[in-house]
mmCIF file with all atom_site columns, C-alpha atoms in Angstrom:
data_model
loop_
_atom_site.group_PDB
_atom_site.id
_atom_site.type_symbol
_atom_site.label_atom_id
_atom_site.label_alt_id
_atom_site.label_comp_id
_atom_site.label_asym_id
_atom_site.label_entity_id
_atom_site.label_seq_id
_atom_site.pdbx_PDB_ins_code
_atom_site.Cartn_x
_atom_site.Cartn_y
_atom_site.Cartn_z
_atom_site.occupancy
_atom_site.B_iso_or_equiv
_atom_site.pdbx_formal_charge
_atom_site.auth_seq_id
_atom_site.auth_comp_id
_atom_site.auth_asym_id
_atom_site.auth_atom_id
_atom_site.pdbx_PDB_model_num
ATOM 1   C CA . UNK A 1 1   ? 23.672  -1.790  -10.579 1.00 59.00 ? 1   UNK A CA 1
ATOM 2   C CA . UNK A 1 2   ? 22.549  -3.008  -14.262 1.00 84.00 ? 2   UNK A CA 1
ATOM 3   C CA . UNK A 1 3   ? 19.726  -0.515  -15.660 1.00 82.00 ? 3   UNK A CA 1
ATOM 4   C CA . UNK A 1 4   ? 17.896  -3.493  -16.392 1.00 86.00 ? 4   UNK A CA 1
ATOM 5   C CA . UNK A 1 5   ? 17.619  -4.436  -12.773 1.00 90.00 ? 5   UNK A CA 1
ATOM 6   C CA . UNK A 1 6   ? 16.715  -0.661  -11.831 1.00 89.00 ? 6   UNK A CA 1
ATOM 7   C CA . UNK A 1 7   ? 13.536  -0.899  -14.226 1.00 91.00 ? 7   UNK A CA 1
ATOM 8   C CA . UNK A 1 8   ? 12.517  -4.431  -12.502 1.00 92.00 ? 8   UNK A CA 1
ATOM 9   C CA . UNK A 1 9   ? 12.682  -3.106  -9.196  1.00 93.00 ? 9   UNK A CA 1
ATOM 10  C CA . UNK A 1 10  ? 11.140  -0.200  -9.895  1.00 94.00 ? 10  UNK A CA 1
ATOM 11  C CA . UNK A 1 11  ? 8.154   -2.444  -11.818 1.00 94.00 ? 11  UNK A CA 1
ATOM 12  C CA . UNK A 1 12  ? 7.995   -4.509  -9.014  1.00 95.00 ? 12  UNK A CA 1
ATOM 13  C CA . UNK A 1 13  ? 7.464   -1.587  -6.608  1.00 95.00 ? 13  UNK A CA 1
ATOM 14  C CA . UNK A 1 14  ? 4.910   -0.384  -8.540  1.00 96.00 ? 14  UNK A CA 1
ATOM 15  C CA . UNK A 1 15  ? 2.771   -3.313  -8.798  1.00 96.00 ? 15  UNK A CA 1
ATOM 16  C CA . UNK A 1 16  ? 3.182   -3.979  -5.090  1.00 96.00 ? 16  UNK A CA 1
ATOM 17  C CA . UNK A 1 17  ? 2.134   -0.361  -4.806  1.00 95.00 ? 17  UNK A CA 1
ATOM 18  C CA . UNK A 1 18  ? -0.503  -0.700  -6.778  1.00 95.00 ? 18  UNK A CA 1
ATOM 19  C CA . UNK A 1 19  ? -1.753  -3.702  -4.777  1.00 95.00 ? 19  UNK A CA 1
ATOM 20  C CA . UNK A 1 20  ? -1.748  -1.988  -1.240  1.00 94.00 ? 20  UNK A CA 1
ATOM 21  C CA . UNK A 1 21  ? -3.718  1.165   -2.915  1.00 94.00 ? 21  UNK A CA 1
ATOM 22  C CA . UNK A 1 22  ? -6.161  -1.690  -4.037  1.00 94.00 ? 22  UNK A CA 1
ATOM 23  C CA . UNK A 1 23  ? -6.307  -4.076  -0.476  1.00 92.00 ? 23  UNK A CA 1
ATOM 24  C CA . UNK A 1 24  ? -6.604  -0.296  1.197   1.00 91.00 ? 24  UNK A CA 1
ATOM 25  C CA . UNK A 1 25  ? -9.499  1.226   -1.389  1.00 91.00 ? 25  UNK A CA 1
ATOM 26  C CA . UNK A 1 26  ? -11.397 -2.107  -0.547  1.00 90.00 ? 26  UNK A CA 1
ATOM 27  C CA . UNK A 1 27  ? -11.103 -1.863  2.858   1.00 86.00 ? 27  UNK A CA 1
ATOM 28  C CA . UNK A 1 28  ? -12.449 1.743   2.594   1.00 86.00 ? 28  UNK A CA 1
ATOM 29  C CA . UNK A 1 29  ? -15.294 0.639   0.852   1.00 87.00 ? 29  UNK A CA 1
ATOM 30  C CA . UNK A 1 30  ? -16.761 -2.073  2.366   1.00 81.00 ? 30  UNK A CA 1
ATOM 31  C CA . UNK A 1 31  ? -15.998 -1.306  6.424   1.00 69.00 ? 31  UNK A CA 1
ATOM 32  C CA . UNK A 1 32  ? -18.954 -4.228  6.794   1.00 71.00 ? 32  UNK A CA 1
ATOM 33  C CA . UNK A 1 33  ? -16.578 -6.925  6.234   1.00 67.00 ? 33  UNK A CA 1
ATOM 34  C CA . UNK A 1 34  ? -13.965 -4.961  7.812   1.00 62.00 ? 34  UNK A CA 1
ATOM 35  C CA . UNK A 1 35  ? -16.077 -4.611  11.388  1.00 64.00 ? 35  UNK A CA 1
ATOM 36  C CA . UNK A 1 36  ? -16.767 -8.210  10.750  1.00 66.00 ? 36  UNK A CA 1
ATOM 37  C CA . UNK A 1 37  ? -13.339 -9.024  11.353  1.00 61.00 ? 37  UNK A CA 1
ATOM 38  C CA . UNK A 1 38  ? -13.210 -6.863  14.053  1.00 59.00 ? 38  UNK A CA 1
ATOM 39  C CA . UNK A 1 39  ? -16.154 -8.561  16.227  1.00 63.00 ? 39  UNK A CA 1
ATOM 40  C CA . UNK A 1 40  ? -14.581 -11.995 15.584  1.00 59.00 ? 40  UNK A CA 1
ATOM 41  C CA . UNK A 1 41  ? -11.458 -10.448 17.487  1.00 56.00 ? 41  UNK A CA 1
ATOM 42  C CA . UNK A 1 42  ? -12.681 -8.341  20.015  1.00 59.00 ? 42  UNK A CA 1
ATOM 43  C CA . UNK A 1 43  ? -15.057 -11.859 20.936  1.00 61.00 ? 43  UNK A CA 1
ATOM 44  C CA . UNK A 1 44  ? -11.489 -13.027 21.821  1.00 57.00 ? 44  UNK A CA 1
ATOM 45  C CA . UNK A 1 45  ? -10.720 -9.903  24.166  1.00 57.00 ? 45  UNK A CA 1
ATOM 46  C CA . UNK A 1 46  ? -9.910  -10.578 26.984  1.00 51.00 ? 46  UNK A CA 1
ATOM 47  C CA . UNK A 1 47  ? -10.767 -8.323  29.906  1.00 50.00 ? 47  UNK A CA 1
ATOM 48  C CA . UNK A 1 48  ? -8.373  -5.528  30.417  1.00 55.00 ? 48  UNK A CA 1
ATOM 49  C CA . UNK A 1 49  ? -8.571  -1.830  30.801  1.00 51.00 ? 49  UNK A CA 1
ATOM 50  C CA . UNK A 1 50  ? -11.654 -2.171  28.122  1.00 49.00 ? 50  UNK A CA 1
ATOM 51  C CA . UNK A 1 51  ? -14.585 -4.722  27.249  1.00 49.00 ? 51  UNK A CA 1
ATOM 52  C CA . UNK A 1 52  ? -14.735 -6.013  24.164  1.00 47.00 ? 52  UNK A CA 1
ATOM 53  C CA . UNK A 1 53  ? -17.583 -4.409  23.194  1.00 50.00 ? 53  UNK A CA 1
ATOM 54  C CA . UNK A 1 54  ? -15.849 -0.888  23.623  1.00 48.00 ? 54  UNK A CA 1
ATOM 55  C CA . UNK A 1 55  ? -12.684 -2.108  21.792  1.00 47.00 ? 55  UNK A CA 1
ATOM 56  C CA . UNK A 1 56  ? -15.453 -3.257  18.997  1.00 46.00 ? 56  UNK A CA 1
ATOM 57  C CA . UNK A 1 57  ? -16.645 0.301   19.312  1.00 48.00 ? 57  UNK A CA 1
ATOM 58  C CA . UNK A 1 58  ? -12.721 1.813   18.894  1.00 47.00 ? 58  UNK A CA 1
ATOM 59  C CA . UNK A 1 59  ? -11.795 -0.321  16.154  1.00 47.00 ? 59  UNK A CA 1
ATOM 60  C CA . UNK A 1 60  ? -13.709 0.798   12.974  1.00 57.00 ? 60  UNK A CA 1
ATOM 61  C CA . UNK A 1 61  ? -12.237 4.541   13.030  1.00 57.00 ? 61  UNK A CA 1
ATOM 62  C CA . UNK A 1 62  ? -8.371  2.741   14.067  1.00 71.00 ? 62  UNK A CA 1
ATOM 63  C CA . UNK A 1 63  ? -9.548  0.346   10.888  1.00 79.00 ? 63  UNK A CA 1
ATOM 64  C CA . UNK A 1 64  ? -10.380 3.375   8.732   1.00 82.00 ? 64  UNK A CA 1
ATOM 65  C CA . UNK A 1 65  ? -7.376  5.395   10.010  1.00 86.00 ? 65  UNK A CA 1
ATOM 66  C CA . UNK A 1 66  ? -5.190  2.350   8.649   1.00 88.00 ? 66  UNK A CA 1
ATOM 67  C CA . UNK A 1 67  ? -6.448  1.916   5.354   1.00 89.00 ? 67  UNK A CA 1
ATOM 68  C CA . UNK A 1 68  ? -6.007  6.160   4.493   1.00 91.00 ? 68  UNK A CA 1
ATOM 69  C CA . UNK A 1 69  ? -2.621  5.946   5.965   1.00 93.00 ? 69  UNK A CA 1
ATOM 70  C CA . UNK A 1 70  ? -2.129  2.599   3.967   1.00 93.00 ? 70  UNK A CA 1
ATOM 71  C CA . UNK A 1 71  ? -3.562  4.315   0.931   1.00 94.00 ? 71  UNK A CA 1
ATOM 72  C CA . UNK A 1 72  ? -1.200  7.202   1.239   1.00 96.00 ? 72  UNK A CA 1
ATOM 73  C CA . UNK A 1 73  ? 1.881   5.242   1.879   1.00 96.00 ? 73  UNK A CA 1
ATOM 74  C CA . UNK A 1 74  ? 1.033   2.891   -1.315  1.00 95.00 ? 74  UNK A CA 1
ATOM 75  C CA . UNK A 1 75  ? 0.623   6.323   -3.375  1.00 96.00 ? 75  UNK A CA 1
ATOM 76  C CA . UNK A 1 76  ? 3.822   7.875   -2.869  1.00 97.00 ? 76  UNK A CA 1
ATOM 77  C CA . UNK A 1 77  ? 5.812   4.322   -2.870  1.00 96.00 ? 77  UNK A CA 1
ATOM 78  C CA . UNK A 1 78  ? 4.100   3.733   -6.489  1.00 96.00 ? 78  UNK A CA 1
ATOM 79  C CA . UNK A 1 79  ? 5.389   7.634   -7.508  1.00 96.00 ? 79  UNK A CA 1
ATOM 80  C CA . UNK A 1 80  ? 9.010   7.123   -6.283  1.00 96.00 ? 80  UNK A CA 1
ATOM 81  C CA . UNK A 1 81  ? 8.941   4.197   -8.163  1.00 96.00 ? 81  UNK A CA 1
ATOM 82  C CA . UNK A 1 82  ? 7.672   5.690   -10.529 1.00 96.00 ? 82  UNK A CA 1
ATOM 83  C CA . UNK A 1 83  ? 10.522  8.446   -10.308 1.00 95.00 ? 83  UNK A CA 1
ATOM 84  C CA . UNK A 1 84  ? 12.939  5.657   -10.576 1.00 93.00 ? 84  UNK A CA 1
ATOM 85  C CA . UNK A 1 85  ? 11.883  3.568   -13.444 1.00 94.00 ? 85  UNK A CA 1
ATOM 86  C CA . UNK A 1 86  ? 12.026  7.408   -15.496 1.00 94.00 ? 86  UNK A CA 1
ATOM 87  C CA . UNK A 1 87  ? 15.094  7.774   -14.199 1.00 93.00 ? 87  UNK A CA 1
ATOM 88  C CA . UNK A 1 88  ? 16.283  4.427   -15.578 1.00 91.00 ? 88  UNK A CA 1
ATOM 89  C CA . UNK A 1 89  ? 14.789  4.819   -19.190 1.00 92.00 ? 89  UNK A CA 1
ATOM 90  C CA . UNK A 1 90  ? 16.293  8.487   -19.100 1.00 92.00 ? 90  UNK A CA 1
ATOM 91  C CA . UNK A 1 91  ? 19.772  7.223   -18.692 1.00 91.00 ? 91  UNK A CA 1
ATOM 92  C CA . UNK A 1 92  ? 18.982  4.070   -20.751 1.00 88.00 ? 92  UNK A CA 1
ATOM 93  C CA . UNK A 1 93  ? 18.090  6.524   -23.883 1.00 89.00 ? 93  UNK A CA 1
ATOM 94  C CA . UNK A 1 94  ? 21.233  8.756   -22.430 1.00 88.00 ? 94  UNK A CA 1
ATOM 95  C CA . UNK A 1 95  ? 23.496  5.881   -23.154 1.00 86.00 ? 95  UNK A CA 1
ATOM 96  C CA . UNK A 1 96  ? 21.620  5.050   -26.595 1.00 86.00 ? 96  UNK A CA 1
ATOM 97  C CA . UNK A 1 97  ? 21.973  8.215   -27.942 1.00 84.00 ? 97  UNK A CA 1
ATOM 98  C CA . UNK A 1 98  ? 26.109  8.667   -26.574 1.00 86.00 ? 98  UNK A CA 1
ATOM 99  C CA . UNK A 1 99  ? 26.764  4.923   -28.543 1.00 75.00 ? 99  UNK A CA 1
ATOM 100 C CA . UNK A 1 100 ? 25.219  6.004   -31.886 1.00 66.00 ? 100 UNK A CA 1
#
């Protein structure tokens, strides 16, 4: 594999990274449009083992739960990309200072 394509993919990870972090910080921070959401869908529930009304109850802590675990995940994706892209420029300046 080309450095070149090591420090793309790594660039790319880390703005995708950097994305979820943002989708999941927003989610965090405004759970009003987030339990929104939630009452559209559990209108649409249909009678089971719960009503819809205690699914709507459920959902905000399962919604909350998400977004950490979402947060978390897009932290430690952006640092192993970030791991790799040093990695890259490391053996990039390796092979720099070996030529000259």
């Amino acid at each position: 594999m080309e450095i070149s394509n090591v420090l793309s993919a790594g660039m790319q990870g880390m703005q995708r990274s950097s994305q979820q972090v943002t989708e999941a910080s927003a989610e965090l921070a405004d759970p009003q449009q987030t339990n929104q959401r939630w009452q559209q869908s559990a209108a649409d529930v249909a009678s089971g083992s719960e009503t819809a009304s205690e699914t709507l109850n459920s959902v905000p802590a399962n919604t909350a739960t998400d977004a950490l675990v979402s947060l978390k995940q897009g932290q430690q994706s952006f640092e192993a990309n970030t791991k790799s892209v040093q990695t890259a420029d490391e053996m990039l300046g390796t092979m720099i200072d070996t030529k000259v």
